[in-house]
Short mmCIF file of C-alpha atoms in Angstrom, two decimals:
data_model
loop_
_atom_site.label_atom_id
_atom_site.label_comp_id
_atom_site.label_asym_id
_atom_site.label_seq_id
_atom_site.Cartn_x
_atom_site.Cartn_y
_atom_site.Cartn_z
CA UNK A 452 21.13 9.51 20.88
CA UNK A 453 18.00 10.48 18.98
CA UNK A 454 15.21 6.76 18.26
CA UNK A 455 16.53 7.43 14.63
CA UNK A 456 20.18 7.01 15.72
CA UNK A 457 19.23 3.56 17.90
CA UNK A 458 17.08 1.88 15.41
CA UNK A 459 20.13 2.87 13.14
CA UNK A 460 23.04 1.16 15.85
CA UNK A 461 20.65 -1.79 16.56
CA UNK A 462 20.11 -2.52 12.54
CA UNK A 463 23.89 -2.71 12.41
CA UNK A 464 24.68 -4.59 16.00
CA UNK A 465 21.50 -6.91 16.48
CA UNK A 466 23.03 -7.64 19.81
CA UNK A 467 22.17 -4.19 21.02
CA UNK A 468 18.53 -5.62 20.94
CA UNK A 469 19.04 -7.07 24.31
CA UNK A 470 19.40 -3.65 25.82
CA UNK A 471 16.43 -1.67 27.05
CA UNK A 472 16.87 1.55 25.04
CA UNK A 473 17.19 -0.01 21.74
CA UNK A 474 13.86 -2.37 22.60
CA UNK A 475 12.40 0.47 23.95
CA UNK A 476 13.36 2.57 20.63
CA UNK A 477 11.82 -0.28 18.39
CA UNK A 478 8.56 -0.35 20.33
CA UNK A 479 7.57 3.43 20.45
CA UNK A 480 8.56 3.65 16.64
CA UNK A 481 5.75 0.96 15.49
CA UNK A 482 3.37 2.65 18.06
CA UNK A 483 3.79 5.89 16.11
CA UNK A 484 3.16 3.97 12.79
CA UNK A 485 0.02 2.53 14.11
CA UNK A 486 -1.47 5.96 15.68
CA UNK A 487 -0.34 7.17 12.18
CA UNK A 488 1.97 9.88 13.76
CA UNK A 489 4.76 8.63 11.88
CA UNK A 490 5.14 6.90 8.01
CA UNK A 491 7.32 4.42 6.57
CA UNK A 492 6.90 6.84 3.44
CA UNK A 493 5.74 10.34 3.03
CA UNK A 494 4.63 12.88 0.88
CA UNK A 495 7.69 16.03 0.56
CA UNK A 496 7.76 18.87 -1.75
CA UNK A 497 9.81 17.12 -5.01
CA UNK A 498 7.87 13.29 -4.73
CA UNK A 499 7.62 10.79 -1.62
CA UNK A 500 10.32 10.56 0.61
CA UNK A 501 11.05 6.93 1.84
CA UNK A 502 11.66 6.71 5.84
CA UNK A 503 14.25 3.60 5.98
CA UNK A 504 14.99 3.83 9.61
CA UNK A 505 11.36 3.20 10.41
CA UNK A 506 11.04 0.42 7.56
CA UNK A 507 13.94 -0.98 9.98
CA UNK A 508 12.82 -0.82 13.21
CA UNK A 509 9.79 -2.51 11.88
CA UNK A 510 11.73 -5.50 10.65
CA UNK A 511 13.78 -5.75 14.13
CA UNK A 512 10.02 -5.76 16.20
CA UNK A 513 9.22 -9.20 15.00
CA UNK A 514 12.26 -11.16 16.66
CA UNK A 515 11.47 -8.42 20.09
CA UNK A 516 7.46 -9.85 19.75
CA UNK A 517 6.45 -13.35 21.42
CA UNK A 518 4.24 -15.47 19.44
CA UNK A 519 0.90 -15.59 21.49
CA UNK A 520 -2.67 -16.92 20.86
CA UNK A 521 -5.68 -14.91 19.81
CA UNK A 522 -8.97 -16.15 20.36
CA UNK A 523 -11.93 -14.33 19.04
CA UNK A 524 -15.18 -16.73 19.49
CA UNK A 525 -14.51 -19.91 17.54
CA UNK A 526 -11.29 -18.57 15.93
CA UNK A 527 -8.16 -18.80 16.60
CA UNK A 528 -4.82 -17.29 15.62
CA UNK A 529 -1.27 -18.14 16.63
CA UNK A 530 1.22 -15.03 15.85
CA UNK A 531 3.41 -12.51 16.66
CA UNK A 532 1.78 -8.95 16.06
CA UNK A 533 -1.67 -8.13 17.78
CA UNK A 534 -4.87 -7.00 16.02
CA UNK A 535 -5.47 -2.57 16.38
CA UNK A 536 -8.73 -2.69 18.34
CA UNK A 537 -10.39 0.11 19.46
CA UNK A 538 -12.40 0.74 15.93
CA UNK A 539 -15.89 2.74 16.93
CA UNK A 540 -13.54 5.53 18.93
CA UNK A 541 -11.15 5.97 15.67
CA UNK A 542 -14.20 6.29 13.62
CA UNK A 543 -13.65 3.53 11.12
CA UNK A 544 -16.05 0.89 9.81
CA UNK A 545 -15.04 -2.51 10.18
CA UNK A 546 -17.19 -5.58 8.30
CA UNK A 547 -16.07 -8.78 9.59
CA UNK A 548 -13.72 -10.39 8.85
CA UNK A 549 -11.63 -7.54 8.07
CA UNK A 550 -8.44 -7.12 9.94
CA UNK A 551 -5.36 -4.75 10.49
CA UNK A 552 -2.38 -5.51 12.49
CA UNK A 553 -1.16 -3.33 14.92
CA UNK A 554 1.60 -1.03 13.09
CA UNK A 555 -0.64 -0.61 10.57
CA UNK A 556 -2.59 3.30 10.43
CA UNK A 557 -6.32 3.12 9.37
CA UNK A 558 -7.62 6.92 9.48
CA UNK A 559 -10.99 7.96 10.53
CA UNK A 560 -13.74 7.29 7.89
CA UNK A 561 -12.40 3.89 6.13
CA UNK A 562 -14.40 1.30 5.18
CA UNK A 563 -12.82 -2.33 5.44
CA UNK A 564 -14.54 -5.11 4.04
CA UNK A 565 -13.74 -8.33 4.83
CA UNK A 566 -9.95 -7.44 3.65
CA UNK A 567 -6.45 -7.48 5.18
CA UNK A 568 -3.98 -4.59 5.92
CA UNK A 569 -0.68 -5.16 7.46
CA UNK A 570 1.56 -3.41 9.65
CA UNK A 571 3.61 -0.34 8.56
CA UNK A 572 0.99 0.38 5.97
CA UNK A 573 -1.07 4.01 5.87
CA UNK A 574 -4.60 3.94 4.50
CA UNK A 575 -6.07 7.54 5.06
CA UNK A 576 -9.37 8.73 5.40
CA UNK A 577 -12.90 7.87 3.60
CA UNK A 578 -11.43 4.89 1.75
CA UNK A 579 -12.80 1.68 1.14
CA UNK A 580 -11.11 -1.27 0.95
CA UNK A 581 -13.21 -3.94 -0.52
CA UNK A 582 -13.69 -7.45 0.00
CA UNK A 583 -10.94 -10.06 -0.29
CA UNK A 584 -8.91 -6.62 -0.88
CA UNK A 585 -5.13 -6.72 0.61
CA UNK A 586 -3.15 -3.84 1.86
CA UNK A 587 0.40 -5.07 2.18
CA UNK A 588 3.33 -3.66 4.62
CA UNK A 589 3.94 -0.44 4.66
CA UNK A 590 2.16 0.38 1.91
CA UNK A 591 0.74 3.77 1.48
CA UNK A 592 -3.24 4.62 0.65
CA UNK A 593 -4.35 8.41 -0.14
CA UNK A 594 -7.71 9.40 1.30
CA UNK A 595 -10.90 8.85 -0.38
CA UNK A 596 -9.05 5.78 -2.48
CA UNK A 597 -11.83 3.15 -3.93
CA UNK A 598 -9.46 -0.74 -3.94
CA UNK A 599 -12.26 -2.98 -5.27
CA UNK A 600 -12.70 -6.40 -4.65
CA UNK A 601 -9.16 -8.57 -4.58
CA UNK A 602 -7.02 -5.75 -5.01
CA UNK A 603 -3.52 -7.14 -4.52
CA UNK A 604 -1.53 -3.95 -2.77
CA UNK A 605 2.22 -5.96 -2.19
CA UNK A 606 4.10 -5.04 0.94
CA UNK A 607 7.87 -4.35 1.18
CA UNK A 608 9.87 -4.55 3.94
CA UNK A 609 13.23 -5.38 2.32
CA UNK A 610 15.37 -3.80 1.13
CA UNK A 611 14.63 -0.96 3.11
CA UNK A 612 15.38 1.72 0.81
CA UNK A 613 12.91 0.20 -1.63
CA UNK A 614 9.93 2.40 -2.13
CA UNK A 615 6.47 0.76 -0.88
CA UNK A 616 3.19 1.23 -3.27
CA UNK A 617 1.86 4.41 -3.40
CA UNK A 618 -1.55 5.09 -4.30
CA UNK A 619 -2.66 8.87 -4.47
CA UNK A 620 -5.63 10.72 -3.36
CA UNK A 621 -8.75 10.03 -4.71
CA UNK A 622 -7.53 7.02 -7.14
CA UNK A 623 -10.23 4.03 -8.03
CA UNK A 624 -8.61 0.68 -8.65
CA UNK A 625 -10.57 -1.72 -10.08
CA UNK A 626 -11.31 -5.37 -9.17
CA UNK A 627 -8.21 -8.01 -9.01
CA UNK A 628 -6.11 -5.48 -9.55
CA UNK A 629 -2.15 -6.35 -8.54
CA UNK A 630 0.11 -3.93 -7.45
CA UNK A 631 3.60 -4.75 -6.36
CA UNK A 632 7.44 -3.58 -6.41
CA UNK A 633 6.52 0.53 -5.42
CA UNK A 634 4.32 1.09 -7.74
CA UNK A 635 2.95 4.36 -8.04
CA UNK A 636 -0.54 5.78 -8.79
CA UNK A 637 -1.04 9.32 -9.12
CA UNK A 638 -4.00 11.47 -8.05
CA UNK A 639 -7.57 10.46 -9.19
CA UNK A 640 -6.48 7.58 -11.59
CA UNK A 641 -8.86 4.89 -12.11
CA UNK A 642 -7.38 1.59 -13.07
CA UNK A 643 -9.73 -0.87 -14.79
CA UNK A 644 -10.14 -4.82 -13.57
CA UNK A 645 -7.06 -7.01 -13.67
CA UNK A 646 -4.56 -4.35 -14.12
CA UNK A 647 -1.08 -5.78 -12.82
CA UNK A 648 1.95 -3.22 -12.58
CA UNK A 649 5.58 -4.16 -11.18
CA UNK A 650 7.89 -2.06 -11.11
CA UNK A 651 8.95 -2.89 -14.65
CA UNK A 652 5.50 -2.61 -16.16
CA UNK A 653 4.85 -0.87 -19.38
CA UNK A 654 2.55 1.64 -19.14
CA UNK A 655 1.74 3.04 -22.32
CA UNK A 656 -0.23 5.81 -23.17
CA UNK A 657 -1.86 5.51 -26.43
CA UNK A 658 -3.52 8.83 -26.60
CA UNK A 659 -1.34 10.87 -28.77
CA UNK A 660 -0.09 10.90 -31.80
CA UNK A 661 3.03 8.56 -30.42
CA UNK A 662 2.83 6.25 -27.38
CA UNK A 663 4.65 7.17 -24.60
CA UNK A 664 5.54 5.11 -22.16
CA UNK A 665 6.15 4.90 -18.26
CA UNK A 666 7.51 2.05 -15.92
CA UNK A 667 6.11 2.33 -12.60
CA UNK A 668 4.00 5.46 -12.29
CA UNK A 669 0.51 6.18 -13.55
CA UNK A 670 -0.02 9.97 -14.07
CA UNK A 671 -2.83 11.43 -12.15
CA UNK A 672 -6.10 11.28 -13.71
CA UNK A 673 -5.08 8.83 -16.15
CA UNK A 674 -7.84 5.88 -17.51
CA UNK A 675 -5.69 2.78 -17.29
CA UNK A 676 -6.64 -1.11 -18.63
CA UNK A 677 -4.71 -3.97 -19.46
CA UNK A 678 -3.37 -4.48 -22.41
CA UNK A 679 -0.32 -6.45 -24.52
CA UNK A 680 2.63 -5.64 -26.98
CA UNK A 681 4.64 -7.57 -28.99
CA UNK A 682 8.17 -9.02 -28.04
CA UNK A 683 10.36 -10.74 -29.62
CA UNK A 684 12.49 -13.51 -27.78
CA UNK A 685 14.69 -16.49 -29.16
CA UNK A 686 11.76 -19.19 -29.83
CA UNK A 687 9.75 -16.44 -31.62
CA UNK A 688 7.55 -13.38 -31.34
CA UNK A 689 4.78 -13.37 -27.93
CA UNK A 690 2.87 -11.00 -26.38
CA UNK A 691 3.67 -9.46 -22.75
CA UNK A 692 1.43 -8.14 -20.60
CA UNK A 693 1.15 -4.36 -20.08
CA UNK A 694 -1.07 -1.61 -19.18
CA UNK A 695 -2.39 1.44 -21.64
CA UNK A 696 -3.72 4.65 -20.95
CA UNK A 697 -6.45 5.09 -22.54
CA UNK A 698 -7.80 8.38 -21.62
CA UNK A 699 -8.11 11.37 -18.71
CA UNK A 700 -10.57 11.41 -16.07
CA UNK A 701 -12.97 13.95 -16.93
CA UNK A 702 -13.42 16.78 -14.64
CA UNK A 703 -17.23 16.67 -14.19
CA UNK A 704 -16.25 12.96 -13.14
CA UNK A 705 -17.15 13.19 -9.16
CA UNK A 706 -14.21 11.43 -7.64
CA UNK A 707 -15.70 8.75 -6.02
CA UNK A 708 -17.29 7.81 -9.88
CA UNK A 709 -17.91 3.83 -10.75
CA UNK A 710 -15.36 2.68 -12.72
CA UNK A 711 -17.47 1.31 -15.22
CA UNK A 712 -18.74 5.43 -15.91
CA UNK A 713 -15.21 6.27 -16.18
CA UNK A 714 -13.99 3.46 -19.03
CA UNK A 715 -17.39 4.49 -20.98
CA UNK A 716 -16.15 7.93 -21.28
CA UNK A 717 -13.48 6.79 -22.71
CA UNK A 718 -15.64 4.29 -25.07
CA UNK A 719 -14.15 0.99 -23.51
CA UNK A 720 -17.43 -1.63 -23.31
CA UNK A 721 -17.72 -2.95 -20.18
#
């Protein structure tokens, strides 16, 4: 049998974990993920394409791992999944007290900031994820991607056919931004502070003649900040939270632009 077909008989017969082909099957599957050889999701000609079987065998490595101290000076940790290691040769910058767990791929030219990332995520070259930033399983980062300071990425594990965060190539999101339930961000978009999406987010873009609106998915290049509508429920009319499009990117915009340039294009004080 192919790993794809074991991880697939061990997610349906857990007792097949006690045999050596089916640990050894879960094991080498996370190693890929954290030498970034394999995804949990992945970019394919029509969209993303979301890689279940490996979403599963990283679900059936945590009963496989033994919980096991890490000491590191003064500190201490108690848990299941090691730290990667091994930083200076993979050409990454790491700021204490950043950490990613093994599982998780961090590509040659990030930055990490005191920040998290956990395992099964992908966070691709020359970006920076700021401080007090978190990347959360399996998660997906494009390269030169700007998270500012307490970005909330969410993870997602289960279900396994649920489709993680995706942020684009290129993308700026702004500080205490939350991001959860697959989310998408398209190419180059630059979210302004204290955006939150979920999957069933409005996104609104107000720069037409009629508003059109997305759940979801933020177009590439689009100028997104929070915003509210109106909704009516049986105690009375309140607002909900929501997010609004409130311009393009501009093209002589250099990618790695501060947000703040990109919102005054657009004429939004900040």
């Amino acid at each position: 049998m192919s790993r794809q077909q074991l991880i697939e008989a061990a997610w349906e017969d857990r007792a097949l974990l006690k045999q050596q082909e089916y640990i050894d099957a879960v094991k080498a599957t996370v190693e890929e993920l954290d030498k970034g050889t394999l995804r949990c999701a992945e970019p394919v000609a029509d969209g993303w394409q979301v890689n279940e079987w490996v979403k599963k065998a990283v679900i059936m490595f945590f009963p496989l791992a033994e919980m096991e101290t890490i000491k590191v000076g003064p500190f201490e940790f108690h848990d299941k999944i090691p730290l990667k290691s091994d930083y200076a040769e993979k050409g990454v910058r790491v700021v204490p007290h950043a950490i990613a767990r093994y599982g998780s791929f961090v590509n040659k030219g990030v930055i990490m900031m005191p920040s998290y990332v956990n395992i099964g995520a992908y966070v691709d070259s020359g970006t920076m994820v700021d401080t007090w930033a978190t990347v959360g399983s399996c998660a997906q980062i494009g390269k030169d991607v700007h998270l500012s300071g307490g970005v909330g990425v969410g993870g997602v594990l289960e279900p396994v056919q649920a489709a993680p965060v995706i942020i684009e190539d290129g993308a700026f999101v702004g500080s205490r931004c939350i991001l959860v339930e697959g989310v998408h961000i398209g190419k180059e978009a630059v979210l302004g502070a204290n955006v939150t999406l979920t999957a069933s987010s409005k996104i609104i873009d107000v720069t037409g003649d009629e508003p059109v609106e997305y759940k979801g998915y933020v177009p590439p290049r689009s100028v997104v900040i929070p915003g509210s509508y109106t909704k009516k429920f049986p105690a009375g009319e309140f607002s909900v939270g929501c997010a609004i499009i409130i311009g393009q990117r501009k093209e002589s915009t250099d990618r790695k632009t501060s947000l703040n340039d990109a919102l005054r294009d657009n004429n939004v004080s900040v």
